[in-house]
Amino acid sequence: QVHLVESGGGSVQAGGSLRLSCAASGYISITYCMGWFRQAPGKEREGVAAIYIGGGSTYYADSVKGRFTISLDNAKNTLYLQMNSLKPEDTAMYYCAVGGSDICLLVKGENNYWGQGTQVTVSS
């Protein structure tokens, strides 16, 4: 069983920055992907960024490329999302996920592990 706990959300003005963290525990294979998804009220959950644990390849949604950076500290079993130049449209609940290749494809998929989420609110 994998347990994920997100932190670091908050309220910022447009143009500001936040860093999200996801502390992971339990068995996580190096063949897995870890990623960040977000869900705004009334919208579907969408993939934001992901990283392949075994090789370190990263994947980003077009809407966040150049502004967000995903990273993984293997020693601390912690996933990060550095978010810069935040926009009001980035406002959402952000979720950490770990699982198969669909996470790296930024697809919600099936049989993946999820955290409880951390709220990010960006005001204009």
mmCIF file with all atom_site columns, C-alpha atoms in Angstrom:
data_model
loop_
_atom_site.group_PDB
_atom_site.id
_atom_site.type_symbol
_atom_site.label_atom_id
_atom_site.label_alt_id
_atom_site.label_comp_id
_atom_site.label_asym_id
_atom_site.label_entity_id
_atom_site.label_seq_id
_atom_site.pdbx_PDB_ins_code
_atom_site.Cartn_x
_atom_site.Cartn_y
_atom_site.Cartn_z
_atom_site.occupancy
_atom_site.B_iso_or_equiv
_atom_site.pdbx_formal_charge
_atom_site.auth_seq_id
_atom_site.auth_comp_id
_atom_site.auth_asym_id
_atom_site.auth_atom_id
_atom_site.pdbx_PDB_model_num
ATOM 1   C CA . GLN A 1 1   ? 0.000   0.000  0.000   1.00 0.00 ? 1   GLN A CA 1
ATOM 2   C CA . VAL A 1 2   ? 1.238   3.485  -0.909  1.00 0.00 ? 2   VAL A CA 1
ATOM 3   C CA . HIS A 1 3   ? 0.395   6.542  1.183   1.00 0.00 ? 3   HIS A CA 1
ATOM 4   C CA . LEU A 1 4   ? 0.757   10.063 -0.221  1.00 0.00 ? 4   LEU A CA 1
ATOM 5   C CA . VAL A 1 5   ? 0.514   13.331 1.705   1.00 0.00 ? 5   VAL A CA 1
ATOM 6   C CA . GLU A 1 6   ? 0.568   16.670 -0.095  1.00 0.00 ? 6   GLU A CA 1
ATOM 7   C CA . SER A 1 7   ? 1.501   20.030 1.401   1.00 0.00 ? 7   SER A CA 1
ATOM 8   C CA . GLY A 1 8   ? 2.510   23.508 0.317   1.00 0.00 ? 8   GLY A CA 1
ATOM 9   C CA . GLY A 1 9   ? -0.706  24.843 -1.129  1.00 0.00 ? 9   GLY A CA 1
ATOM 10  C CA . GLY A 1 10  ? -1.982  28.315 -0.331  1.00 0.00 ? 10  GLY A CA 1
ATOM 11  C CA . SER A 1 11  ? -3.187  31.617 -1.703  1.00 0.00 ? 11  SER A CA 1
ATOM 12  C CA . VAL A 1 12  ? -0.984  33.839 -3.858  1.00 0.00 ? 12  VAL A CA 1
ATOM 13  C CA . GLN A 1 13  ? -1.384  36.711 -6.260  1.00 0.00 ? 13  GLN A CA 1
ATOM 14  C CA . ALA A 1 14  ? -0.933  36.252 -9.976  1.00 0.00 ? 14  ALA A CA 1
ATOM 15  C CA . GLY A 1 15  ? 2.738   36.109 -10.882 1.00 0.00 ? 15  GLY A CA 1
ATOM 16  C CA . GLY A 1 16  ? 3.663   34.555 -7.565  1.00 0.00 ? 16  GLY A CA 1
ATOM 17  C CA . SER A 1 17  ? 5.200   31.178 -6.773  1.00 0.00 ? 17  SER A CA 1
ATOM 18  C CA . LEU A 1 18  ? 4.437   28.133 -4.655  1.00 0.00 ? 18  LEU A CA 1
ATOM 19  C CA . ARG A 1 19  ? 6.171   24.814 -4.105  1.00 0.00 ? 19  ARG A CA 1
ATOM 20  C CA . LEU A 1 20  ? 4.070   21.746 -3.497  1.00 0.00 ? 20  LEU A CA 1
ATOM 21  C CA . SER A 1 21  ? 5.438   18.671 -1.752  1.00 0.00 ? 21  SER A CA 1
ATOM 22  C CA . CYS A 1 22  ? 4.197   15.093 -1.700  1.00 0.00 ? 22  CYS A CA 1
ATOM 23  C CA . ALA A 1 23  ? 5.623   12.757 0.931   1.00 0.00 ? 23  ALA A CA 1
ATOM 24  C CA . ALA A 1 24  ? 5.347   9.139  -0.120  1.00 0.00 ? 24  ALA A CA 1
ATOM 25  C CA . SER A 1 25  ? 5.506   5.981  1.959   1.00 0.00 ? 25  SER A CA 1
ATOM 26  C CA . GLY A 1 26  ? 5.151   2.326  1.104   1.00 0.00 ? 26  GLY A CA 1
ATOM 27  C CA . TYR A 1 27  ? 6.557   0.324  -1.763  1.00 0.00 ? 27  TYR A CA 1
ATOM 28  C CA . ILE A 1 28  ? 7.063   2.343  -4.951  1.00 0.00 ? 28  ILE A CA 1
ATOM 29  C CA . SER A 1 29  ? 8.688   0.544  -7.849  1.00 0.00 ? 29  SER A CA 1
ATOM 30  C CA . ILE A 1 30  ? 11.246  2.319  -10.006 1.00 0.00 ? 30  ILE A CA 1
ATOM 31  C CA . THR A 1 31  ? 9.054   1.351  -12.940 1.00 0.00 ? 31  THR A CA 1
ATOM 32  C CA . TYR A 1 32  ? 6.319   3.628  -11.637 1.00 0.00 ? 32  TYR A CA 1
ATOM 33  C CA . CYS A 1 33  ? 5.532   7.213  -12.520 1.00 0.00 ? 33  CYS A CA 1
ATOM 34  C CA . MET A 1 34  ? 4.702   9.958  -10.044 1.00 0.00 ? 34  MET A CA 1
ATOM 35  C CA . GLY A 1 35  ? 2.797   13.053 -10.955 1.00 0.00 ? 35  GLY A CA 1
ATOM 36  C CA . TRP A 1 36  ? 0.668   16.032 -10.114 1.00 0.00 ? 36  TRP A CA 1
ATOM 37  C CA . PHE A 1 37  ? -2.917  16.456 -11.204 1.00 0.00 ? 37  PHE A CA 1
ATOM 38  C CA . ARG A 1 38  ? -5.356  19.252 -10.499 1.00 0.00 ? 38  ARG A CA 1
ATOM 39  C CA . GLN A 1 39  ? -9.088  19.690 -10.394 1.00 0.00 ? 39  GLN A CA 1
ATOM 40  C CA . ALA A 1 40  ? -10.945 22.982 -10.463 1.00 0.00 ? 40  ALA A CA 1
ATOM 41  C CA . PRO A 1 41  ? -14.601 23.198 -9.375  1.00 0.00 ? 41  PRO A CA 1
ATOM 42  C CA . GLY A 1 42  ? -16.883 21.818 -12.051 1.00 0.00 ? 42  GLY A CA 1
ATOM 43  C CA . LYS A 1 43  ? -14.020 20.520 -14.152 1.00 0.00 ? 43  LYS A CA 1
ATOM 44  C CA . GLU A 1 44  ? -12.406 17.149 -14.780 1.00 0.00 ? 44  GLU A CA 1
ATOM 45  C CA . ARG A 1 45  ? -9.173  16.207 -13.053 1.00 0.00 ? 45  ARG A CA 1
ATOM 46  C CA . GLU A 1 46  ? -6.294  16.971 -15.397 1.00 0.00 ? 46  GLU A CA 1
ATOM 47  C CA . GLY A 1 47  ? -2.654  15.994 -15.471 1.00 0.00 ? 47  GLY A CA 1
ATOM 48  C CA . VAL A 1 48  ? -0.148  18.765 -14.809 1.00 0.00 ? 48  VAL A CA 1
ATOM 49  C CA . ALA A 1 49  ? 3.294   17.165 -14.614 1.00 0.00 ? 49  ALA A CA 1
ATOM 50  C CA . ALA A 1 50  ? 4.819   13.733 -14.139 1.00 0.00 ? 50  ALA A CA 1
ATOM 51  C CA . ILE A 1 51  ? 8.170   12.042 -13.722 1.00 0.00 ? 51  ILE A CA 1
ATOM 52  C CA . TYR A 1 52  ? 9.325   8.511  -14.502 1.00 0.00 ? 52  TYR A CA 1
ATOM 53  C CA . ILE A 1 53  ? 10.959  7.248  -11.315 1.00 0.00 ? 53  ILE A CA 1
ATOM 54  C CA . GLY A 1 54  ? 13.369  4.880  -13.007 1.00 0.00 ? 54  GLY A CA 1
ATOM 55  C CA . GLY A 1 55  ? 14.840  7.269  -15.569 1.00 0.00 ? 55  GLY A CA 1
ATOM 56  C CA . GLY A 1 56  ? 13.864  10.747 -14.433 1.00 0.00 ? 56  GLY A CA 1
ATOM 57  C CA . SER A 1 57  ? 12.103  11.751 -17.638 1.00 0.00 ? 57  SER A CA 1
ATOM 58  C CA . THR A 1 58  ? 9.581   14.505 -17.070 1.00 0.00 ? 58  THR A CA 1
ATOM 59  C CA . TYR A 1 59  ? 6.305   15.339 -18.747 1.00 0.00 ? 59  TYR A CA 1
ATOM 60  C CA . TYR A 1 60  ? 4.246   18.524 -18.651 1.00 0.00 ? 60  TYR A CA 1
ATOM 61  C CA . ALA A 1 61  ? 0.874   19.749 -19.760 1.00 0.00 ? 61  ALA A CA 1
ATOM 62  C CA . ASP A 1 62  ? 1.154   22.501 -22.370 1.00 0.00 ? 62  ASP A CA 1
ATOM 63  C CA . SER A 1 63  ? -0.585  24.923 -20.050 1.00 0.00 ? 63  SER A CA 1
ATOM 64  C CA . VAL A 1 64  ? 2.255   24.783 -17.480 1.00 0.00 ? 64  VAL A CA 1
ATOM 65  C CA . LYS A 1 65  ? 5.359   24.259 -19.621 1.00 0.00 ? 65  LYS A CA 1
ATOM 66  C CA . GLY A 1 66  ? 8.036   26.803 -18.789 1.00 0.00 ? 66  GLY A CA 1
ATOM 67  C CA . ARG A 1 67  ? 6.321   27.753 -15.525 1.00 0.00 ? 67  ARG A CA 1
ATOM 68  C CA . PHE A 1 68  ? 6.153   24.538 -13.468 1.00 0.00 ? 68  PHE A CA 1
ATOM 69  C CA . THR A 1 69  ? 8.973   22.143 -12.623 1.00 0.00 ? 69  THR A CA 1
ATOM 70  C CA . ILE A 1 70  ? 8.520   18.651 -11.220 1.00 0.00 ? 70  ILE A CA 1
ATOM 71  C CA . SER A 1 71  ? 11.294  16.954 -9.260  1.00 0.00 ? 71  SER A CA 1
ATOM 72  C CA . LEU A 1 72  ? 11.809  13.908 -7.077  1.00 0.00 ? 72  LEU A CA 1
ATOM 73  C CA . ASP A 1 73  ? 14.059  13.503 -4.053  1.00 0.00 ? 73  ASP A CA 1
ATOM 74  C CA . ASN A 1 74  ? 14.545  9.747  -3.847  1.00 0.00 ? 74  ASN A CA 1
ATOM 75  C CA . ALA A 1 75  ? 16.354  9.933  -0.514  1.00 0.00 ? 75  ALA A CA 1
ATOM 76  C CA . LYS A 1 76  ? 13.364  11.669 1.084   1.00 0.00 ? 76  LYS A CA 1
ATOM 77  C CA . ASN A 1 77  ? 10.710  9.848  -0.967  1.00 0.00 ? 77  ASN A CA 1
ATOM 78  C CA . THR A 1 78  ? 9.285   13.265 -1.731  1.00 0.00 ? 78  THR A CA 1
ATOM 79  C CA . LEU A 1 79  ? 7.878   14.658 -4.958  1.00 0.00 ? 79  LEU A CA 1
ATOM 80  C CA . TYR A 1 80  ? 7.881   18.401 -5.589  1.00 0.00 ? 80  TYR A CA 1
ATOM 81  C CA . LEU A 1 81  ? 6.143   20.809 -7.924  1.00 0.00 ? 81  LEU A CA 1
ATOM 82  C CA . GLN A 1 82  ? 7.706   24.241 -8.215  1.00 0.00 ? 82  GLN A CA 1
ATOM 83  C CA . MET A 1 83  ? 5.095   26.600 -9.630  1.00 0.00 ? 83  MET A CA 1
ATOM 84  C CA . ASN A 1 84  ? 6.196   30.000 -10.908 1.00 0.00 ? 84  ASN A CA 1
ATOM 85  C CA . SER A 1 85  ? 4.367   32.793 -12.744 1.00 0.00 ? 85  SER A CA 1
ATOM 86  C CA . LEU A 1 86  ? 1.089   31.536 -11.365 1.00 0.00 ? 86  LEU A CA 1
ATOM 87  C CA . LYS A 1 87  ? -2.141  32.530 -13.098 1.00 0.00 ? 87  LYS A CA 1
ATOM 88  C CA . PRO A 1 88  ? -5.723  32.646 -11.821 1.00 0.00 ? 88  PRO A CA 1
ATOM 89  C CA . GLU A 1 89  ? -6.508  29.691 -14.087 1.00 0.00 ? 89  GLU A CA 1
ATOM 90  C CA . ASP A 1 90  ? -4.047  27.602 -12.059 1.00 0.00 ? 90  ASP A CA 1
ATOM 91  C CA . THR A 1 91  ? -6.491  27.745 -9.148  1.00 0.00 ? 91  THR A CA 1
ATOM 92  C CA . ALA A 1 92  ? -7.464  24.178 -8.253  1.00 0.00 ? 92  ALA A CA 1
ATOM 93  C CA . MET A 1 93  ? -7.039  21.332 -5.808  1.00 0.00 ? 93  MET A CA 1
ATOM 94  C CA . TYR A 1 94  ? -3.701  19.707 -6.593  1.00 0.00 ? 94  TYR A CA 1
ATOM 95  C CA . TYR A 1 95  ? -3.272  15.964 -6.129  1.00 0.00 ? 95  TYR A CA 1
ATOM 96  C CA . CYS A 1 96  ? -0.190  13.792 -6.023  1.00 0.00 ? 96  CYS A CA 1
ATOM 97  C CA . ALA A 1 97  ? -0.406  10.422 -7.757  1.00 0.00 ? 97  ALA A CA 1
ATOM 98  C CA . VAL A 1 98  ? 1.777   7.367  -8.240  1.00 0.00 ? 98  VAL A CA 1
ATOM 99  C CA . GLY A 1 99  ? 1.195   4.425  -10.515 1.00 0.00 ? 99  GLY A CA 1
ATOM 100 C CA . GLY A 1 100 ? 1.707   3.080  -13.980 1.00 0.00 ? 100 GLY A CA 1
ATOM 101 C CA . SER A 1 101 ? 2.496   4.642  -17.308 1.00 0.00 ? 101 SER A CA 1
ATOM 102 C CA . ASP A 1 102 ? -0.823  6.460  -17.532 1.00 0.00 ? 102 ASP A CA 1
ATOM 103 C CA . ILE A 1 103 ? 0.468   8.828  -14.853 1.00 0.00 ? 103 ILE A CA 1
ATOM 104 C CA . CYS A 1 104 ? 3.381   9.749  -17.136 1.00 0.00 ? 104 CYS A CA 1
ATOM 105 C CA . LEU A 1 105 ? 0.850   10.210 -19.911 1.00 0.00 ? 105 LEU A CA 1
ATOM 106 C CA . LEU A 1 106 ? -0.934  12.665 -17.596 1.00 0.00 ? 106 LEU A CA 1
ATOM 107 C CA . VAL A 1 107 ? -4.015  10.470 -17.635 1.00 0.00 ? 107 VAL A CA 1
ATOM 108 C CA . LYS A 1 108 ? -5.907  9.700  -14.440 1.00 0.00 ? 108 LYS A CA 1
ATOM 109 C CA . GLY A 1 109 ? -6.073  5.985  -15.252 1.00 0.00 ? 109 GLY A CA 1
ATOM 110 C CA . GLU A 1 110 ? -7.068  3.097  -13.032 1.00 0.00 ? 110 GLU A CA 1
ATOM 111 C CA . ASN A 1 111 ? -5.543  1.413  -9.987  1.00 0.00 ? 111 ASN A CA 1
ATOM 112 C CA . ASN A 1 112 ? -3.266  4.325  -9.123  1.00 0.00 ? 112 ASN A CA 1
ATOM 113 C CA . TYR A 1 113 ? -2.598  5.818  -5.702  1.00 0.00 ? 113 TYR A CA 1
ATOM 114 C CA . TRP A 1 114 ? -3.741  9.330  -4.804  1.00 0.00 ? 114 TRP A CA 1
ATOM 115 C CA . GLY A 1 115 ? -3.193  11.817 -2.028  1.00 0.00 ? 115 GLY A CA 1
ATOM 116 C CA . GLN A 1 116 ? -5.921  13.907 -0.411  1.00 0.00 ? 116 GLN A CA 1
ATOM 117 C CA . GLY A 1 117 ? -4.946  17.086 -2.241  1.00 0.00 ? 117 GLY A CA 1
ATOM 118 C CA . THR A 1 118 ? -3.766  20.585 -1.389  1.00 0.00 ? 118 THR A CA 1
ATOM 119 C CA . GLN A 1 119 ? -5.589  23.743 -2.454  1.00 0.00 ? 119 GLN A CA 1
ATOM 120 C CA . VAL A 1 120 ? -3.927  26.378 -4.622  1.00 0.00 ? 120 VAL A CA 1
ATOM 121 C CA . THR A 1 121 ? -5.704  29.699 -5.097  1.00 0.00 ? 121 THR A CA 1
ATOM 122 C CA . VAL A 1 122 ? -4.328  32.407 -7.378  1.00 0.00 ? 122 VAL A CA 1
ATOM 123 C CA . SER A 1 123 ? -5.932  35.827 -7.292  1.00 0.00 ? 123 SER A CA 1
ATOM 124 C CA . SER A 1 124 ? -5.719  38.413 -10.053 1.00 0.00 ? 124 SER A CA 1
#
